[in-house]
Amino acid sequence: EVHLVESGGGLVKPGGSLRLSCAASGFTFSNAWLSWVRQAPGKGLEWVGRIKTVTDVGTTEYAASVKGRFTLSRDDSKNTLYLQLNSLKTEDTAMYYCTTAVYGFFDYWGQGTLVTVSS
Amino acid sequence: DIQMTQSPSALSASVGDRVSITCRASQNIDSYLSWYQQKPGRAPKLLIYAASTLQSGVPSRFSGSGSGTDFTLTISGLQLEDFATYYCQQSDIIPFTFGQGTKLEIK
Protein backbone atom coordinates (compact mmCIF):
# COMPACT_ATOMS: atom_id res chain seq x y z
CA GLU A 1 0.00 0.00 0.00
CA VAL A 2 1.29 3.43 -0.94
CA HIS A 3 1.99 5.79 1.94
CA LEU A 4 3.17 9.38 1.75
CA VAL A 5 3.84 11.18 5.01
CA GLU A 6 4.70 14.88 5.00
CA SER A 7 6.45 16.70 7.81
CA GLY A 8 8.30 19.93 8.49
CA GLY A 9 5.47 22.44 8.38
CA GLY A 10 5.04 25.14 10.97
CA LEU A 11 4.89 28.86 11.69
CA VAL A 12 7.54 31.02 10.05
CA LYS A 13 7.98 34.76 9.62
CA PRO A 14 7.84 36.44 6.21
CA GLY A 15 11.21 36.12 4.52
CA GLY A 16 11.99 32.96 6.44
CA SER A 17 12.72 29.42 5.28
CA LEU A 18 11.40 25.96 5.90
CA ARG A 19 12.13 22.49 4.56
CA LEU A 20 9.30 20.05 4.06
CA SER A 21 9.86 16.30 3.82
CA CYS A 22 7.74 13.53 2.39
CA ALA A 23 8.57 9.97 3.41
CA ALA A 24 7.30 7.40 0.94
CA SER A 25 6.65 3.68 1.10
CA GLY A 26 4.73 1.01 -0.76
CA PHE A 27 6.14 1.65 -4.22
CA THR A 28 9.47 1.92 -6.04
CA PHE A 29 10.35 5.47 -5.06
CA SER A 30 13.28 5.82 -7.45
CA ASN A 31 10.98 5.18 -10.42
CA ALA A 32 8.41 7.78 -9.42
CA TRP A 33 7.83 11.30 -10.62
CA LEU A 34 6.61 13.35 -7.66
CA SER A 35 4.86 16.65 -7.12
CA TRP A 36 3.84 19.07 -4.40
CA VAL A 37 0.36 20.58 -4.46
CA ARG A 38 -0.76 23.25 -1.99
CA GLN A 39 -4.05 24.58 -0.76
CA ALA A 40 -4.45 27.91 1.01
CA PRO A 41 -7.04 27.91 3.81
CA GLY A 42 -10.53 27.77 2.33
CA LYS A 43 -9.19 27.93 -1.23
CA GLY A 44 -8.60 25.61 -4.16
CA LEU A 45 -5.67 23.48 -5.23
CA GLU A 46 -2.45 24.86 -6.70
CA TRP A 47 0.32 22.79 -8.26
CA VAL A 48 3.70 23.83 -6.85
CA GLY A 49 6.25 21.75 -8.71
CA ARG A 50 7.39 18.40 -10.02
CA ILE A 51 10.59 16.37 -9.89
CA LYS A 52 11.37 13.57 -12.30
CA THR A 53 13.46 10.46 -11.63
CA VAL A 54 17.25 10.46 -11.55
CA THR A 55 17.23 8.53 -14.81
CA ASP A 56 15.26 11.46 -16.24
CA VAL A 57 18.04 13.73 -14.94
CA GLY A 58 15.94 14.61 -11.89
CA THR A 59 14.46 17.49 -13.86
CA THR A 60 12.44 19.93 -11.79
CA GLU A 61 9.63 22.24 -12.89
CA TYR A 62 7.86 24.90 -10.86
CA ALA A 63 4.82 27.12 -10.79
CA ALA A 64 5.67 30.72 -11.58
CA SER A 65 4.51 31.80 -8.12
CA VAL A 66 7.30 29.82 -6.41
CA LYS A 67 10.03 29.63 -9.05
CA GLY A 68 13.33 30.92 -7.71
CA ARG A 69 12.16 30.60 -4.09
CA PHE A 70 11.23 26.91 -3.73
CA THR A 71 13.43 23.93 -4.57
CA LEU A 72 12.41 20.31 -4.98
CA SER A 73 14.89 17.54 -4.34
CA ARG A 74 14.83 13.82 -3.65
CA ASP A 75 16.92 11.25 -1.82
CA ASP A 76 16.17 7.89 -3.36
CA SER A 77 18.29 6.11 -0.74
CA LYS A 78 15.88 7.38 1.92
CA ASN A 79 12.68 7.24 -0.16
CA THR A 80 12.17 10.89 0.70
CA LEU A 81 11.06 13.94 -1.24
CA TYR A 82 11.94 17.44 -0.08
CA LEU A 83 10.65 20.93 -0.68
CA GLN A 84 12.88 23.79 0.40
CA LEU A 85 10.87 26.97 0.87
CA ASN A 86 12.86 30.22 0.94
CA SER A 87 11.87 33.89 0.99
CA LEU A 88 8.46 32.92 2.27
CA LYS A 89 5.52 35.25 1.81
CA THR A 90 2.20 35.40 3.62
CA GLU A 91 0.54 34.12 0.47
CA ASP A 92 2.53 30.88 0.79
CA THR A 93 0.41 29.97 3.81
CA ALA A 94 -1.20 26.66 2.86
CA MET A 95 -1.46 22.95 3.42
CA TYR A 96 1.27 21.33 1.35
CA TYR A 97 0.58 17.88 -0.09
CA CYS A 98 3.12 15.47 -1.50
CA THR A 99 1.80 13.42 -4.43
CA THR A 100 2.88 10.82 -6.91
CA ALA A 101 2.55 12.29 -10.36
CA VAL A 102 2.01 9.67 -13.00
CA TYR A 103 1.64 11.29 -16.41
CA GLY A 104 0.81 14.59 -14.78
CA PHE A 105 -2.14 13.48 -12.71
CA PHE A 106 -1.88 12.89 -8.98
CA ASP A 107 -2.80 9.38 -7.97
CA TYR A 108 -1.59 9.17 -4.36
CA TRP A 109 -1.54 11.97 -1.79
CA GLY A 110 -0.13 12.41 1.67
CA GLN A 111 -2.15 13.89 4.52
CA GLY A 112 -0.44 17.26 4.14
CA THR A 113 1.68 19.53 6.31
CA LEU A 114 0.58 23.06 7.19
CA VAL A 115 2.84 26.02 6.53
CA THR A 116 1.83 29.32 8.12
CA VAL A 117 3.72 32.47 7.18
CA SER A 118 2.94 35.27 9.58
CA SER A 119 4.70 37.93 11.61
CA ASP B 1 -1.19 29.10 -18.47
CA ILE B 2 -4.26 26.99 -19.22
CA GLN B 3 -7.30 28.18 -17.27
CA MET B 4 -9.77 25.59 -16.03
CA THR B 5 -13.31 26.77 -15.33
CA GLN B 6 -15.79 24.59 -13.49
CA SER B 7 -19.54 25.03 -13.32
CA PRO B 8 -21.45 25.28 -11.20
CA SER B 9 -19.38 26.48 -8.23
CA ALA B 10 -21.92 24.92 -5.89
CA LEU B 11 -24.66 22.39 -6.33
CA SER B 12 -27.42 21.07 -4.07
CA ALA B 13 -28.75 17.59 -4.65
CA SER B 14 -30.43 14.68 -2.89
CA VAL B 15 -29.33 11.11 -2.27
CA GLY B 16 -30.13 9.09 -5.37
CA ASP B 17 -29.91 12.04 -7.77
CA ARG B 18 -27.81 12.11 -10.91
CA VAL B 19 -25.58 15.17 -11.07
CA SER B 20 -23.11 16.55 -13.58
CA ILE B 21 -20.23 18.99 -13.15
CA THR B 22 -18.60 20.57 -16.15
CA CYS B 23 -15.05 21.75 -16.67
CA ARG B 24 -13.87 23.91 -19.53
CA ALA B 25 -10.24 24.41 -20.53
CA SER B 26 -9.04 27.67 -22.07
CA GLN B 27 -7.38 25.71 -24.86
CA ASN B 28 -7.35 22.19 -26.27
CA ILE B 29 -5.99 19.67 -23.76
CA ASP B 30 -6.99 16.50 -25.65
CA SER B 31 -7.90 14.03 -22.88
CA TYR B 32 -5.36 15.21 -20.29
CA LEU B 33 -8.02 15.84 -17.70
CA SER B 34 -8.44 14.41 -14.21
CA TRP B 35 -11.12 14.71 -11.53
CA TYR B 36 -10.58 14.73 -7.77
CA GLN B 37 -12.86 14.54 -4.76
CA GLN B 38 -11.99 16.32 -1.53
CA LYS B 39 -13.77 16.06 1.79
CA PRO B 40 -13.24 18.61 4.59
CA GLY B 41 -9.93 18.15 6.37
CA ARG B 42 -8.82 15.43 3.97
CA ALA B 43 -6.43 15.21 1.06
CA PRO B 44 -7.92 15.11 -2.43
CA LYS B 45 -8.59 11.72 -3.97
CA LEU B 46 -8.16 10.87 -7.63
CA LEU B 47 -11.42 9.70 -9.20
CA ILE B 48 -10.86 9.82 -12.95
CA TYR B 49 -7.87 10.37 -15.23
CA ALA B 50 -7.46 10.64 -18.98
CA ALA B 51 -10.92 12.24 -19.01
CA SER B 52 -12.84 8.98 -18.65
CA THR B 53 -10.71 6.29 -16.97
CA LEU B 54 -11.92 5.35 -13.52
CA GLN B 55 -9.17 5.10 -10.91
CA SER B 56 -8.93 1.69 -9.25
CA GLY B 57 -11.34 1.34 -6.34
CA VAL B 58 -13.59 4.24 -7.36
CA PRO B 59 -17.28 3.28 -7.56
CA SER B 60 -18.75 2.89 -11.03
CA ARG B 61 -21.41 5.54 -10.31
CA PHE B 62 -18.67 8.04 -11.15
CA SER B 63 -18.00 8.63 -14.83
CA GLY B 64 -16.15 11.16 -16.92
CA SER B 65 -16.49 12.28 -20.50
CA GLY B 66 -15.23 14.85 -22.94
CA SER B 67 -12.12 15.82 -24.86
CA GLY B 68 -10.57 18.95 -26.24
CA THR B 69 -11.91 21.78 -24.09
CA ASP B 70 -15.15 20.51 -22.57
CA PHE B 71 -15.43 17.80 -19.93
CA THR B 72 -18.07 16.41 -17.61
CA LEU B 73 -18.03 14.48 -14.36
CA THR B 74 -21.27 12.61 -13.72
CA ILE B 75 -22.34 10.91 -10.53
CA SER B 76 -25.27 8.55 -11.04
CA GLY B 77 -27.18 7.73 -7.90
CA LEU B 78 -25.66 10.05 -5.31
CA GLN B 79 -24.65 8.47 -2.03
CA LEU B 80 -24.21 10.28 1.26
CA GLU B 81 -20.44 9.89 1.07
CA ASP B 82 -20.35 11.72 -2.30
CA PHE B 83 -21.11 15.12 -0.80
CA ALA B 84 -17.77 16.85 -1.12
CA THR B 85 -15.87 19.32 -3.29
CA TYR B 86 -14.78 18.25 -6.76
CA TYR B 87 -11.87 19.60 -8.80
CA CYS B 88 -10.80 19.11 -12.38
CA GLN B 89 -7.13 19.36 -13.39
CA GLN B 90 -5.31 19.50 -16.70
CA SER B 91 -2.04 17.65 -17.19
CA ASP B 92 -1.37 18.60 -20.80
CA ILE B 93 0.94 21.54 -20.25
CA ILE B 94 2.97 22.74 -17.29
CA PRO B 95 2.02 24.50 -15.13
CA PHE B 96 -0.63 21.95 -14.26
CA THR B 97 -3.77 23.81 -13.31
CA PHE B 98 -6.96 23.04 -11.41
CA GLY B 99 -10.50 24.27 -11.67
CA GLN B 100 -11.77 26.40 -8.81
CA GLY B 101 -13.85 23.54 -7.41
CA THR B 102 -17.51 22.57 -7.20
CA LYS B 103 -19.03 22.06 -3.78
CA LEU B 104 -21.72 19.39 -3.81
CA GLU B 105 -24.11 19.82 -0.90
CA ILE B 106 -27.08 17.93 0.41
CA LYS B 107 -30.43 19.48 -0.49
PDB file of C-alpha atoms in Angstrom:
ATOM      1  CA  GLU A   1       0.000   0.000   0.000  1.00  0.00           C
ATOM      2  CA  VAL A   2       1.292   3.428  -0.942  1.00  0.00           C
ATOM      3  CA  HIS A   3       1.994   5.787   1.940  1.00  0.00           C
ATOM      4  CA  LEU A   4       3.171   9.384   1.745  1.00  0.00           C
ATOM      5  CA  VAL A   5       3.841  11.185   5.010  1.00  0.00           C
ATOM      6  CA  GLU A   6       4.698  14.876   5.003  1.00  0.00           C
ATOM      7  CA  SER A   7       6.452  16.701   7.813  1.00  0.00           C
ATOM      8  CA  GLY A   8       8.296  19.926   8.489  1.00  0.00           C
ATOM      9  CA  GLY A   9       5.468  22.439   8.382  1.00  0.00           C
ATOM     10  CA  GLY A  10       5.043  25.143  10.972  1.00  0.00           C
ATOM     11  CA  LEU A  11       4.888  28.857  11.694  1.00  0.00           C
ATOM     12  CA  VAL A  12       7.538  31.018  10.046  1.00  0.00           C
ATOM     13  CA  LYS A  13       7.980  34.764   9.617  1.00  0.00           C
ATOM     14  CA  PRO A  14       7.843  36.438   6.206  1.00  0.00           C
ATOM     15  CA  GLY A  15      11.208  36.124   4.525  1.00  0.00           C
ATOM     16  CA  GLY A  16      11.994  32.957   6.442  1.00  0.00           C
ATOM     17  CA  SER A  17      12.723  29.425   5.277  1.00  0.00           C
ATOM     18  CA  LEU A  18      11.403  25.962   5.898  1.00  0.00           C
ATOM     19  CA  ARG A  19      12.131  22.486   4.561  1.00  0.00           C
ATOM     20  CA  LEU A  20       9.302  20.046   4.057  1.00  0.00           C
ATOM     21  CA  SER A  21       9.865  16.305   3.824  1.00  0.00           C
ATOM     22  CA  CYS A  22       7.741  13.534   2.389  1.00  0.00           C
ATOM     23  CA  ALA A  23       8.569   9.971   3.412  1.00  0.00           C
ATOM     24  CA  ALA A  24       7.295   7.402   0.941  1.00  0.00           C
ATOM     25  CA  SER A  25       6.648   3.682   1.096  1.00  0.00           C
ATOM     26  CA  GLY A  26       4.734   1.010  -0.757  1.00  0.00           C
ATOM     27  CA  PHE A  27       6.140   1.653  -4.216  1.00  0.00           C
ATOM     28  CA  THR A  28       9.466   1.922  -6.039  1.00  0.00           C
ATOM     29  CA  PHE A  29      10.348   5.470  -5.061  1.00  0.00           C
ATOM     30  CA  SER A  30      13.284   5.824  -7.446  1.00  0.00           C
ATOM     31  CA  ASN A  31      10.976   5.183 -10.421  1.00  0.00           C
ATOM     32  CA  ALA A  32       8.409   7.781  -9.418  1.00  0.00           C
ATOM     33  CA  TRP A  33       7.832  11.302 -10.622  1.00  0.00           C
ATOM     34  CA  LEU A  34       6.613  13.354  -7.662  1.00  0.00           C
ATOM     35  CA  SER A  35       4.860  16.649  -7.115  1.00  0.00           C
ATOM     36  CA  TRP A  36       3.839  19.067  -4.401  1.00  0.00           C
ATOM     37  CA  VAL A  37       0.364  20.583  -4.461  1.00  0.00           C
ATOM     38  CA  ARG A  38      -0.761  23.246  -1.987  1.00  0.00           C
ATOM     39  CA  GLN A  39      -4.054  24.579  -0.758  1.00  0.00           C
ATOM     40  CA  ALA A  40      -4.453  27.908   1.005  1.00  0.00           C
ATOM     41  CA  PRO A  41      -7.040  27.913   3.809  1.00  0.00           C
ATOM     42  CA  GLY A  42     -10.534  27.769   2.331  1.00  0.00           C
ATOM     43  CA  LYS A  43      -9.192  27.931  -1.229  1.00  0.00           C
ATOM     44  CA  GLY A  44      -8.602  25.605  -4.162  1.00  0.00           C
ATOM     45  CA  LEU A  45      -5.671  23.484  -5.225  1.00  0.00           C
ATOM     46  CA  GLU A  46      -2.450  24.862  -6.704  1.00  0.00           C
ATOM     47  CA  TRP A  47       0.319  22.793  -8.257  1.00  0.00           C
ATOM     48  CA  VAL A  48       3.704  23.835  -6.854  1.00  0.00           C
ATOM     49  CA  GLY A  49       6.252  21.753  -8.713  1.00  0.00           C
ATOM     50  CA  ARG A  50       7.390  18.398 -10.019  1.00  0.00           C
ATOM     51  CA  ILE A  51      10.593  16.368  -9.895  1.00  0.00           C
ATOM     52  CA  LYS A  52      11.372  13.571 -12.303  1.00  0.00           C
ATOM     53  CA  THR A  53      13.456  10.461 -11.627  1.00  0.00           C
ATOM     54  CA  VAL A  54      17.248  10.463 -11.548  1.00  0.00           C
ATOM     55  CA  THR A  55      17.225   8.534 -14.807  1.00  0.00           C
ATOM     56  CA  ASP A  56      15.260  11.457 -16.239  1.00  0.00           C
ATOM     57  CA  VAL A  57      18.036  13.726 -14.939  1.00  0.00           C
ATOM     58  CA  GLY A  58      15.938  14.612 -11.893  1.00  0.00           C
ATOM     59  CA  THR A  59      14.462  17.493 -13.861  1.00  0.00           C
ATOM     60  CA  THR A  60      12.435  19.930 -11.787  1.00  0.00           C
ATOM     61  CA  GLU A  61       9.635  22.240 -12.892  1.00  0.00           C
ATOM     62  CA  TYR A  62       7.860  24.899 -10.855  1.00  0.00           C
ATOM     63  CA  ALA A  63       4.820  27.116 -10.794  1.00  0.00           C
ATOM     64  CA  ALA A  64       5.668  30.723 -11.579  1.00  0.00           C
ATOM     65  CA  SER A  65       4.506  31.800  -8.116  1.00  0.00           C
ATOM     66  CA  VAL A  66       7.298  29.822  -6.412  1.00  0.00           C
ATOM     67  CA  LYS A  67      10.029  29.627  -9.052  1.00  0.00           C
ATOM     68  CA  GLY A  68      13.335  30.922  -7.707  1.00  0.00           C
ATOM     69  CA  ARG A  69      12.160  30.597  -4.087  1.00  0.00           C
ATOM     70  CA  PHE A  70      11.235  26.915  -3.733  1.00  0.00           C
ATOM     71  CA  THR A  71      13.432  23.930  -4.571  1.00  0.00           C
ATOM     72  CA  LEU A  72      12.412  20.309  -4.980  1.00  0.00           C
ATOM     73  CA  SER A  73      14.888  17.538  -4.337  1.00  0.00           C
ATOM     74  CA  ARG A  74      14.829  13.817  -3.652  1.00  0.00           C
ATOM     75  CA  ASP A  75      16.918  11.245  -1.821  1.00  0.00           C
ATOM     76  CA  ASP A  76      16.173   7.890  -3.365  1.00  0.00           C
ATOM     77  CA  SER A  77      18.289   6.110  -0.738  1.00  0.00           C
ATOM     78  CA  LYS A  78      15.881   7.379   1.921  1.00  0.00           C
ATOM     79  CA  ASN A  79      12.680   7.238  -0.158  1.00  0.00           C
ATOM     80  CA  THR A  80      12.174  10.885   0.704  1.00  0.00           C
ATOM     81  CA  LEU A  81      11.063  13.940  -1.242  1.00  0.00           C
ATOM     82  CA  TYR A  82      11.939  17.441  -0.078  1.00  0.00           C
ATOM     83  CA  LEU A  83      10.648  20.934  -0.679  1.00  0.00           C
ATOM     84  CA  GLN A  84      12.883  23.794   0.400  1.00  0.00           C
ATOM     85  CA  LEU A  85      10.872  26.969   0.874  1.00  0.00           C
ATOM     86  CA  ASN A  86      12.860  30.224   0.940  1.00  0.00           C
ATOM     87  CA  SER A  87      11.870  33.894   0.990  1.00  0.00           C
ATOM     88  CA  LEU A  88       8.460  32.919   2.275  1.00  0.00           C
ATOM     89  CA  LYS A  89       5.518  35.253   1.807  1.00  0.00           C
ATOM     90  CA  THR A  90       2.198  35.405   3.624  1.00  0.00           C
ATOM     91  CA  GLU A  91       0.538  34.117   0.470  1.00  0.00           C
ATOM     92  CA  ASP A  92       2.534  30.884   0.785  1.00  0.00           C
ATOM     93  CA  THR A  93       0.406  29.972   3.809  1.00  0.00           C
ATOM     94  CA  ALA A  94      -1.201  26.657   2.859  1.00  0.00           C
ATOM     95  CA  MET A  95      -1.464  22.953   3.415  1.00  0.00           C
ATOM     96  CA  TYR A  96       1.273  21.330   1.351  1.00  0.00           C
ATOM     97  CA  TYR A  97       0.580  17.883  -0.088  1.00  0.00           C
ATOM     98  CA  CYS A  98       3.116  15.469  -1.497  1.00  0.00           C
ATOM     99  CA  THR A  99       1.796  13.423  -4.425  1.00  0.00           C
ATOM    100  CA  THR A 100       2.878  10.816  -6.906  1.00  0.00           C
ATOM    101  CA  ALA A 101       2.552  12.289 -10.356  1.00  0.00           C
ATOM    102  CA  VAL A 102       2.014   9.670 -12.999  1.00  0.00           C
ATOM    103  CA  TYR A 103       1.635  11.287 -16.413  1.00  0.00           C
ATOM    104  CA  GLY A 104       0.805  14.590 -14.780  1.00  0.00           C
ATOM    105  CA  PHE A 105      -2.143  13.476 -12.710  1.00  0.00           C
ATOM    106  CA  PHE A 106      -1.875  12.890  -8.977  1.00  0.00           C
ATOM    107  CA  ASP A 107      -2.799   9.381  -7.967  1.00  0.00           C
ATOM    108  CA  TYR A 108      -1.587   9.171  -4.361  1.00  0.00           C
ATOM    109  CA  TRP A 109      -1.544  11.974  -1.785  1.00  0.00           C
ATOM    110  CA  GLY A 110      -0.127  12.412   1.666  1.00  0.00           C
ATOM    111  CA  GLN A 111      -2.150  13.893   4.516  1.00  0.00           C
ATOM    112  CA  GLY A 112      -0.438  17.263   4.139  1.00  0.00           C
ATOM    113  CA  THR A 113       1.675  19.530   6.311  1.00  0.00           C
ATOM    114  CA  LEU A 114       0.579  23.063   7.191  1.00  0.00           C
ATOM    115  CA  VAL A 115       2.838  26.025   6.533  1.00  0.00           C
ATOM    116  CA  THR A 116       1.825  29.319   8.119  1.00  0.00           C
ATOM    117  CA  VAL A 117       3.716  32.468   7.183  1.00  0.00           C
ATOM    118  CA  SER A 118       2.938  35.274   9.579  1.00  0.00           C
ATOM    119  CA  SER A 119       4.697  37.927  11.605  1.00  0.00           C
TER     120      SER A 119
ATOM    121  CA  ASP B   1      -1.187  29.098 -18.469  1.00  0.00           C
ATOM    122  CA  ILE B   2      -4.263  26.990 -19.218  1.00  0.00           C
ATOM    123  CA  GLN B   3      -7.302  28.175 -17.273  1.00  0.00           C
ATOM    124  CA  MET B   4      -9.772  25.592 -16.032  1.00  0.00           C
ATOM    125  CA  THR B   5     -13.306  26.774 -15.327  1.00  0.00           C
ATOM    126  CA  GLN B   6     -15.791  24.592 -13.490  1.00  0.00           C
ATOM    127  CA  SER B   7     -19.537  25.031 -13.316  1.00  0.00           C
ATOM    128  CA  PRO B   8     -21.453  25.278 -11.204  1.00  0.00           C
ATOM    129  CA  SER B   9     -19.382  26.476  -8.230  1.00  0.00           C
ATOM    130  CA  ALA B  10     -21.924  24.922  -5.895  1.00  0.00           C
ATOM    131  CA  LEU B  11     -24.663  22.390  -6.335  1.00  0.00           C
ATOM    132  CA  SER B  12     -27.424  21.073  -4.072  1.00  0.00           C
ATOM    133  CA  ALA B  13     -28.754  17.585  -4.645  1.00  0.00           C
ATOM    134  CA  SER B  14     -30.431  14.682  -2.889  1.00  0.00           C
ATOM    135  CA  VAL B  15     -29.333  11.110  -2.271  1.00  0.00           C
ATOM    136  CA  GLY B  16     -30.131   9.087  -5.368  1.00  0.00           C
ATOM    137  CA  ASP B  17     -29.914  12.037  -7.773  1.00  0.00           C
ATOM    138  CA  ARG B  18     -27.812  12.115 -10.914  1.00  0.00           C
ATOM    139  CA  VAL B  19     -25.579  15.170 -11.071  1.00  0.00           C
ATOM    140  CA  SER B  20     -23.105  16.549 -13.575  1.00  0.00           C
ATOM    141  CA  ILE B  21     -20.232  18.985 -13.154  1.00  0.00           C
ATOM    142  CA  THR B  22     -18.599  20.573 -16.153  1.00  0.00           C
ATOM    143  CA  CYS B  23     -15.048  21.746 -16.672  1.00  0.00           C
ATOM    144  CA  ARG B  24     -13.869  23.906 -19.533  1.00  0.00           C
ATOM    145  CA  ALA B  25     -10.241  24.410 -20.532  1.00  0.00           C
ATOM    146  CA  SER B  26      -9.042  27.674 -22.066  1.00  0.00           C
ATOM    147  CA  GLN B  27      -7.377  25.708 -24.862  1.00  0.00           C
ATOM    148  CA  ASN B  28      -7.353  22.190 -26.268  1.00  0.00           C
ATOM    149  CA  ILE B  29      -5.995  19.667 -23.761  1.00  0.00           C
ATOM    150  CA  ASP B  30      -6.995  16.495 -25.650  1.00  0.00           C
ATOM    151  CA  SER B  31      -7.898  14.030 -22.882  1.00  0.00           C
ATOM    152  CA  TYR B  32      -5.361  15.211 -20.290  1.00  0.00           C
ATOM    153  CA  LEU B  33      -8.022  15.844 -17.698  1.00  0.00           C
ATOM    154  CA  SER B  34      -8.438  14.407 -14.210  1.00  0.00           C
ATOM    155  CA  TRP B  35     -11.125  14.711 -11.533  1.00  0.00           C
ATOM    156  CA  TYR B  36     -10.576  14.729  -7.770  1.00  0.00           C
ATOM    157  CA  GLN B  37     -12.860  14.539  -4.759  1.00  0.00           C
ATOM    158  CA  GLN B  38     -11.994  16.316  -1.526  1.00  0.00           C
ATOM    159  CA  LYS B  39     -13.770  16.064   1.792  1.00  0.00           C
ATOM    160  CA  PRO B  40     -13.240  18.610   4.594  1.00  0.00           C
ATOM    161  CA  GLY B  41      -9.926  18.154   6.370  1.00  0.00           C
ATOM    162  CA  ARG B  42      -8.818  15.427   3.968  1.00  0.00           C
ATOM    163  CA  ALA B  43      -6.426  15.209   1.058  1.00  0.00           C
ATOM    164  CA  PRO B  44      -7.924  15.110  -2.431  1.00  0.00           C
ATOM    165  CA  LYS B  45      -8.591  11.717  -3.967  1.00  0.00           C
ATOM    166  CA  LEU B  46      -8.160  10.866  -7.630  1.00  0.00           C
ATOM    167  CA  LEU B  47     -11.416   9.699  -9.204  1.00  0.00           C
ATOM    168  CA  ILE B  48     -10.857   9.820 -12.953  1.00  0.00           C
ATOM    169  CA  TYR B  49      -7.875  10.370 -15.230  1.00  0.00           C
ATOM    170  CA  ALA B  50      -7.460  10.644 -18.983  1.00  0.00           C
ATOM    171  CA  ALA B  51     -10.916  12.242 -19.010  1.00  0.00           C
ATOM    172  CA  SER B  52     -12.839   8.984 -18.651  1.00  0.00           C
ATOM    173  CA  THR B  53     -10.709   6.289 -16.971  1.00  0.00           C
ATOM    174  CA  LEU B  54     -11.918   5.348 -13.517  1.00  0.00           C
ATOM    175  CA  GLN B  55      -9.166   5.103 -10.907  1.00  0.00           C
ATOM    176  CA  SER B  56      -8.934   1.693  -9.250  1.00  0.00           C
ATOM    177  CA  GLY B  57     -11.344   1.344  -6.340  1.00  0.00           C
ATOM    178  CA  VAL B  58     -13.594   4.236  -7.360  1.00  0.00           C
ATOM    179  CA  PRO B  59     -17.283   3.275  -7.557  1.00  0.00           C
ATOM    180  CA  SER B  60     -18.750   2.893 -11.026  1.00  0.00           C
ATOM    181  CA  ARG B  61     -21.412   5.540 -10.311  1.00  0.00           C
ATOM    182  CA  PHE B  62     -18.672   8.041 -11.146  1.00  0.00           C
ATOM    183  CA  SER B  63     -18.004   8.629 -14.833  1.00  0.00           C
ATOM    184  CA  GLY B  64     -16.149  11.157 -16.920  1.00  0.00           C
ATOM    185  CA  SER B  65     -16.489  12.279 -20.503  1.00  0.00           C
ATOM    186  CA  GLY B  66     -15.226  14.853 -22.944  1.00  0.00           C
ATOM    187  CA  SER B  67     -12.118  15.816 -24.859  1.00  0.00           C
ATOM    188  CA  GLY B  68     -10.567  18.953 -26.239  1.00  0.00           C
ATOM    189  CA  THR B  69     -11.907  21.782 -24.093  1.00  0.00           C
ATOM    190  CA  ASP B  70     -15.149  20.513 -22.567  1.00  0.00           C
ATOM    191  CA  PHE B  71     -15.433  17.803 -19.930  1.00  0.00           C
ATOM    192  CA  THR B  72     -18.071  16.411 -17.610  1.00  0.00           C
ATOM    193  CA  LEU B  73     -18.029  14.484 -14.361  1.00  0.00           C
ATOM    194  CA  THR B  74     -21.275  12.608 -13.717  1.00  0.00           C
ATOM    195  CA  ILE B  75     -22.344  10.906 -10.525  1.00  0.00           C
ATOM    196  CA  SER B  76     -25.272   8.549 -11.040  1.00  0.00           C
ATOM    197  CA  GLY B  77     -27.182   7.732  -7.898  1.00  0.00           C
ATOM    198  CA  LEU B  78     -25.660  10.050  -5.307  1.00  0.00           C
ATOM    199  CA  GLN B  79     -24.649   8.472  -2.029  1.00  0.00           C
ATOM    200  CA  LEU B  80     -24.208  10.282   1.263  1.00  0.00           C
ATOM    201  CA  GLU B  81     -20.440   9.892   1.066  1.00  0.00           C
ATOM    202  CA  ASP B  82     -20.354  11.724  -2.297  1.00  0.00           C
ATOM    203  CA  PHE B  83     -21.112  15.120  -0.795  1.00  0.00           C
ATOM    204  CA  ALA B  84     -17.768  16.846  -1.120  1.00  0.00           C
ATOM    205  CA  THR B  85     -15.866  19.315  -3.294  1.00  0.00           C
ATOM    206  CA  TYR B  86     -14.782  18.250  -6.763  1.00  0.00           C
ATOM    207  CA  TYR B  87     -11.866  19.600  -8.797  1.00  0.00           C
ATOM    208  CA  CYS B  88     -10.799  19.108 -12.382  1.00  0.00           C
ATOM    209  CA  GLN B  89      -7.127  19.360 -13.395  1.00  0.00           C
ATOM    210  CA  GLN B  90      -5.308  19.505 -16.702  1.00  0.00           C
ATOM    211  CA  SER B  91      -2.041  17.654 -17.194  1.00  0.00           C
ATOM    212  CA  ASP B  92      -1.375  18.598 -20.801  1.00  0.00           C
ATOM    213  CA  ILE B  93       0.935  21.539 -20.250  1.00  0.00           C
ATOM    214  CA  ILE B  94       2.972  22.738 -17.290  1.00  0.00           C
ATOM    215  CA  PRO B  95       2.019  24.505 -15.126  1.00  0.00           C
ATOM    216  CA  PHE B  96      -0.625  21.951 -14.257  1.00  0.00           C
ATOM    217  CA  THR B  97      -3.775  23.805 -13.310  1.00  0.00           C
ATOM    218  CA  PHE B  98      -6.961  23.036 -11.412  1.00  0.00           C
ATOM    219  CA  GLY B  99     -10.496  24.273 -11.673  1.00  0.00           C
ATOM    220  CA  GLN B 100     -11.774  26.402  -8.813  1.00  0.00           C
ATOM    221  CA  GLY B 101     -13.852  23.542  -7.410  1.00  0.00           C
ATOM    222  CA  THR B 102     -17.509  22.570  -7.201  1.00  0.00           C
ATOM    223  CA  LYS B 103     -19.034  22.062  -3.779  1.00  0.00           C
ATOM    224  CA  LEU B 104     -21.724  19.393  -3.807  1.00  0.00           C
ATOM    225  CA  GLU B 105     -24.108  19.824  -0.895  1.00  0.00           C
ATOM    226  CA  ILE B 106     -27.078  17.931   0.410  1.00  0.00           C
ATOM    227  CA  LYS B 107     -30.434  19.476  -0.489  1.00  0.00           C
TER     228      LYS B 107
END
